[in-house]
């Protein structure tokens, strides 16, 4: 009888080649790391891609061997292996959430030993003979649902109890919101912004209408002062006959702002005559065509001539478009006007100035 | 005096809609975090290689990536204050990883991979793509690998321990590709292997990805056969920025995890995961059914007829009463 030896390879089964060398595993991250140096010669000899593939295959075989030997349980879709915790520490994306610090009531309850009572969601309502919820829409004992509110001995005649109910509710809601805000602020103060619940944010807000106050003491002081002054003058007689407060001066009562000055009816000392004459002179001098001031006329002419010369020099040619000679300094010299120094290049006030005619 | 100085008011801003509230709770900080989302943006100028590489990275990340289509010249993380736009967009899209692709003469085919902690820039490494082969170029190998599965990682080289920049590269690539943190894994789902090494001479980071096929072996552990599926990248490490020391300490703090008992979750041999839905008792006689639209006219006629009949009854009754009254008076 012959015995046939069949190898696994002949049957088409073979185990993968195992990688030799130190391997570090992080099974939680499905990571295998070969800490030995890479052989450059091997890479260049066989080509980068085939070498990488062979290396990857062998190392992955070892990794798979490790993973398959983890404790696992069979599930309908396959075999589920229980992974250990990841060994490589990677940075988180968000800070670790902190538990919310206890609110004011929670602290009090803790101190006193008060425990939360579990309450039923529905209660029996006698009036409507049905089970209604404890709070919310169509609740048990809803005081706003009654048609008639009987007057109590302490009620004032003008008061409307229905309005009072609505106002009380609004006040309670406002109080609740204020307390909630205080609790959140205390939590943020104790634990930083991480202690905020994820859905809430604290934002800067404008103060309520009519309730804002300046932050700095000096501004507040000034505002108070101006307000008291305005109040003092806001009477029928503009504060003239009202009693003075302690520390108030008569100057504070005086009306602020421009006061209209009235001249006396009879013109004493010719003041009015002077004013009128001044006015008339000014008007006439502005509109007069015949020049009274020769000096001003000369200055003006010289200034315009100076500007013209400067302009020509900058342009490098005269009005007719011809380039001036290079060695002519200061351009064309005009008979009029003070001699400009040759070196005076800037357009600043001329050193010689205009000749004043008398 | 202190009370008078308190004029700066704070108010509580809460979400206005239930959907908004749910979104904020989803994005809240958790003990065990969701997989990091990546924001892929282009810089001032791009090249075709960069565009292809970013498309591949986007596809590899699947649901957890957001890719912007326009060029963003103002995103310059290496400049002081130039990371503000990046941080803003990342916080808006809930992304803690980013990939910025640019192309300049000085830095051709530049790929900047980075991370954020608490939506502030944490660290980044700049790569230059020297050689690139996309997933499509490798043919249909990628079809074997399912996208939601976690890939396996193989790192080769001692530089990943000795060189701080390479340590950062390893950490970044691990963070980018690793996916969800899980306690257990289905062994059938090991179908992708990411291979990273550094060429000892050229110092290029070689990035390869393979898809896995299981072959029979004589033992319980199957023989793994790898075939390259892409992308294949040869990366040159350019600039990098290490995280600030205090931020690193805070970010690497790990929380203490206790096994939390989940309510209403059980597992059945046949059905798998089961839970119970608790319903209130329903009165089948008075349950509100959908009205058939085809019978609308009939219903309308019937309602009109009923109204007329009711009117006749009341008016007839009134007429009868009036007649009786008249009769009486008469």
XYZ file of C-alpha atoms in Angstrom, chain B:
330
model
C -19.224 101.025 43.989
C -18.776 97.538 42.540
C -22.520 97.193 42.063
C -22.729 100.456 40.158
C -19.896 99.300 37.918
C -21.766 96.107 36.888
C -23.460 97.366 33.783
C -22.198 94.592 31.424
C -25.134 92.218 31.262
C -25.099 88.590 30.211
C -27.999 86.601 28.922
C -28.579 82.939 28.341
C -28.773 82.012 24.675
C -30.678 78.780 24.128
C -31.505 77.135 20.784
C -34.806 78.292 19.370
C -35.811 75.062 17.658
C -35.816 71.451 18.771
C -33.760 70.531 15.712
C -31.178 73.141 16.649
C -31.056 71.804 20.185
C -30.543 68.244 18.933
C -27.731 69.428 16.660
C -25.946 71.154 19.539
C -26.238 68.066 21.724
C -24.842 65.951 18.898
C -21.828 68.273 18.636
C -21.235 68.446 22.379
C -18.042 67.156 23.970
C -18.313 63.455 24.837
C -16.315 61.053 26.954
C -15.773 58.702 24.029
C -15.541 60.911 20.997
C -17.036 60.564 17.565
C -14.615 60.055 14.662
C -12.867 63.299 13.793
C -14.316 65.083 10.808
C -12.026 66.532 8.179
C -12.329 69.808 6.317
C -10.699 69.746 2.894
C -10.010 73.137 1.361
C -7.923 74.572 -1.416
C -5.577 77.492 -0.911
C -4.745 80.279 -3.283
C -3.820 78.138 -6.268
C -4.147 74.438 -6.969
C -2.772 71.853 -9.340
C -4.464 68.833 -10.847
C -2.472 66.495 -8.620
C -3.623 68.325 -5.518
C -7.231 68.256 -6.679
C -7.079 64.522 -7.323
C -5.366 63.851 -4.008
C -7.958 65.878 -2.101
C -10.787 64.092 -3.906
C -9.315 60.762 -2.847
C -8.872 61.877 0.747
C -12.451 63.094 0.751
C -13.726 59.750 -0.495
C -11.630 57.808 1.988
C -13.157 59.749 4.840
C -16.681 59.135 3.631
C -19.316 60.846 5.719
C -16.811 62.411 8.052
C -15.402 64.895 5.581
C -16.448 68.236 4.193
C -14.820 69.480 1.004
C -15.023 73.092 -0.084
C -14.883 73.746 -3.770
C -13.531 77.286 -3.977
C -10.049 78.662 -3.577
C -9.361 80.368 -0.268
C -6.436 82.752 -0.541
C -6.843 83.994 3.038
C -6.103 80.627 4.616
C -2.452 80.755 5.597
C -2.032 78.770 8.815
C 1.705 79.248 8.997
C 1.328 83.004 9.274
C 0.335 84.640 12.518
C -3.414 85.188 12.454
C -3.803 83.353 9.165
C -5.466 80.387 10.818
C -8.549 82.352 11.851
C -10.541 81.576 8.689
C -9.654 77.899 8.967
C -10.691 77.740 12.619
C -13.955 79.487 11.842
C -14.952 77.113 9.041
C -13.890 74.095 11.057
C -15.956 75.138 14.045
C -18.972 75.820 11.825
C -18.724 72.349 10.264
C -17.668 70.562 13.451
C -14.348 69.493 11.909
C -11.213 68.809 13.926
C -8.958 67.769 11.050
C -8.120 69.799 8.013
C -6.308 69.311 4.733
C -5.237 72.409 2.833
C -4.060 71.856 -0.715
C -2.049 74.523 -2.539
C 0.375 74.807 -5.392
C 3.100 77.420 -5.619
C 6.355 77.621 -7.440
C 8.200 77.499 -4.139
C 6.094 74.646 -2.735
C 4.616 72.622 -5.552
C 1.754 70.209 -4.863
C 1.593 71.175 -1.217
C -0.662 69.249 1.132
C -1.031 70.597 4.654
C -2.560 68.159 7.124
C -3.465 69.482 10.534
C -5.570 69.080 13.628
C -7.522 71.327 15.932
C -8.214 71.068 19.623
C -11.362 72.796 20.793
C -11.415 74.387 17.314
C -8.056 76.065 17.885
C -5.063 75.106 15.789
C -3.234 72.244 17.461
C -0.574 70.986 15.073
C 0.115 70.546 11.377
C 2.565 68.988 8.950
C 3.165 70.130 5.405
C 3.759 67.509 2.714
C 4.858 67.875 -0.856
C 3.408 65.264 -3.192
C 6.291 63.923 -5.216
C 4.514 61.014 -6.785
C 0.834 60.282 -6.773
C -1.363 57.514 -8.101
C -5.085 57.783 -7.500
C -7.555 55.101 -6.472
C -9.022 55.058 -9.966
C -5.623 54.301 -11.483
C -5.503 51.018 -9.614
C -8.656 49.706 -11.165
C -11.359 47.981 -9.238
C -9.386 46.948 -6.189
C -11.133 49.491 -4.047
C -14.515 47.912 -4.666
C -13.595 45.044 -2.389
C -13.001 47.308 0.574
C -16.053 48.764 2.270
C -15.849 52.370 3.268
C -17.184 52.256 6.810
C -14.679 49.666 7.958
C -11.656 50.546 10.030
C -8.323 50.120 8.244
C -5.329 48.338 9.715
C -2.078 50.243 9.985
C 1.449 49.054 9.284
C 4.300 51.423 10.072
C 7.855 50.438 9.242
C 10.928 52.296 10.352
C 12.723 53.456 13.446
C 12.343 57.120 12.444
C 8.749 57.016 13.677
C 10.160 56.880 17.183
C 13.369 58.853 16.936
C 12.355 61.865 14.864
C 9.741 64.160 16.499
C 8.381 65.255 13.118
C 7.919 61.655 12.000
C 6.240 60.873 15.303
C 3.845 63.707 14.515
C 3.312 62.336 10.992
C 2.442 58.913 12.400
C 0.036 60.452 14.883
C -1.606 62.584 12.195
C -2.099 59.758 9.694
C -3.453 57.521 12.426
C -5.877 60.219 13.508
C -6.992 60.936 9.974
C -7.741 57.385 8.868
C -8.618 55.472 11.977
C -12.386 56.108 12.163
C -14.612 55.372 15.101
C -13.296 54.161 18.433
C -14.721 50.692 19.017
C -14.617 48.053 21.737
C -15.003 45.119 19.408
C -14.541 44.493 15.734
C -15.936 42.016 13.238
C -12.982 40.061 11.934
C -14.590 39.827 8.535
C -14.301 43.586 8.238
C -10.503 43.738 8.139
C -10.307 44.616 4.490
C -7.958 47.602 4.241
C -4.325 48.009 5.191
C -2.519 51.332 5.227
C 1.237 50.992 4.922
C 3.535 53.895 5.808
C 7.296 53.982 5.832
C 10.104 56.429 5.286
C 12.648 55.844 2.578
C 16.020 55.954 4.357
C 17.842 57.825 1.589
C 15.372 60.187 0.004
C 13.503 60.740 3.289
C 10.228 60.504 1.424
C 7.217 59.196 3.328
C 5.779 56.325 1.313
C 2.062 55.898 1.779
C 0.351 52.860 0.284
C -3.053 51.308 0.744
C -3.978 47.690 0.069
C -7.212 45.795 0.031
C -7.268 42.413 1.727
C -8.471 39.091 0.400
C -8.746 36.097 2.664
C -7.368 32.845 1.388
C -7.663 29.406 2.857
C -4.949 28.258 5.138
C -4.814 25.083 7.083
C -5.413 26.899 10.354
C -8.049 29.089 11.941
C -6.199 32.183 10.784
C -6.714 32.747 7.068
C -3.890 33.721 4.766
C -4.061 37.385 3.845
C -3.450 38.448 0.307
C -2.926 42.130 -0.317
C -3.510 43.936 -3.582
C -2.801 47.606 -3.953
C -5.919 49.689 -4.163
C -4.541 53.210 -3.908
C -3.972 56.025 -3.343
C -0.233 55.729 -3.561
C 1.620 58.803 -2.326
C 5.278 59.671 -2.053
C 5.383 62.612 0.319
C 8.196 64.983 1.109
C 7.946 66.408 4.600
C 8.241 70.202 4.497
C 7.327 72.559 7.332
C 5.626 71.432 10.487
C 4.315 72.915 13.677
C 4.316 71.079 16.966
C 1.469 71.644 19.393
C 1.998 74.097 22.264
C 3.043 72.230 25.375
C 0.105 73.188 27.589
C -2.415 72.411 24.841
C -0.762 69.064 24.226
C -1.028 68.163 27.888
C -4.682 69.099 28.000
C -5.577 67.401 24.740
C -3.865 64.126 25.578
C -5.697 63.726 28.879
C -7.780 60.579 28.707
C -11.055 60.322 30.608
C -11.826 57.559 33.087
C -14.364 55.307 31.439
C -16.763 53.148 33.416
C -18.870 50.517 31.772
C -22.274 52.166 31.518
C -25.277 49.876 31.615
C -27.425 50.517 28.591
C -31.117 50.213 29.257
C -33.504 48.297 27.040
C -30.780 46.636 24.975
C -30.484 42.921 24.732
C -29.226 40.446 22.217
C -30.921 37.429 20.801
C -29.254 34.460 19.138
C -31.555 34.685 16.153
C -32.396 38.375 15.884
C -29.224 39.988 17.145
C -29.685 43.271 18.976
C -33.204 43.662 20.425
C -35.019 46.285 22.403
C -38.587 46.869 23.520
C -40.890 49.653 22.375
C -43.480 50.484 24.999
C -46.808 51.666 23.579
C -49.879 52.899 25.437
C -53.036 50.777 24.934
C -54.953 51.869 21.827
C -58.687 51.796 21.392
C -59.109 50.366 17.907
C -62.685 51.635 17.565
C -61.766 55.292 17.920
C -58.350 55.334 16.285
C -57.895 58.154 13.758
C -57.514 56.702 10.274
C -56.430 58.416 7.111
C -59.440 59.581 5.075
C -59.524 58.103 1.579
C -59.244 60.967 -0.914
C -61.249 59.098 -3.535
C -64.419 59.314 -1.475
C -64.139 63.048 -0.875
C -67.180 64.002 -2.974
C -69.369 61.390 -1.338
C -68.336 62.570 2.107
C -69.026 66.202 1.195
C -72.493 65.346 -0.153
C -73.297 63.295 2.897
C -72.225 66.137 5.181
C -74.332 68.651 3.202
C -77.342 66.288 3.283
C -76.992 65.824 7.025
C -76.852 69.603 7.561
C -80.006 70.121 5.478
C -81.832 67.367 7.345
C -80.855 68.898 10.656
C -82.121 72.318 9.555
C -85.417 70.858 8.404
C -85.859 69.090 11.691
C -85.298 72.196 13.769
C -87.266 74.539 11.457
C -90.000 71.928 11.066
C -90.159 71.657 14.806
C -90.311 75.419 15.130
C -92.994 75.603 12.432
C -94.941 72.884 14.192
C -94.579 74.735 17.502
C -95.625 78.004 15.827
C -98.622 76.278 14.238
C -99.543 74.799 17.614
C -99.111 78.237 19.216
C -101.302 79.897 16.595
C -103.786 77.181 16.997
C -103.748 77.803 20.716
C -104.064 81.526 20.361
C -106.837 81.001 17.942
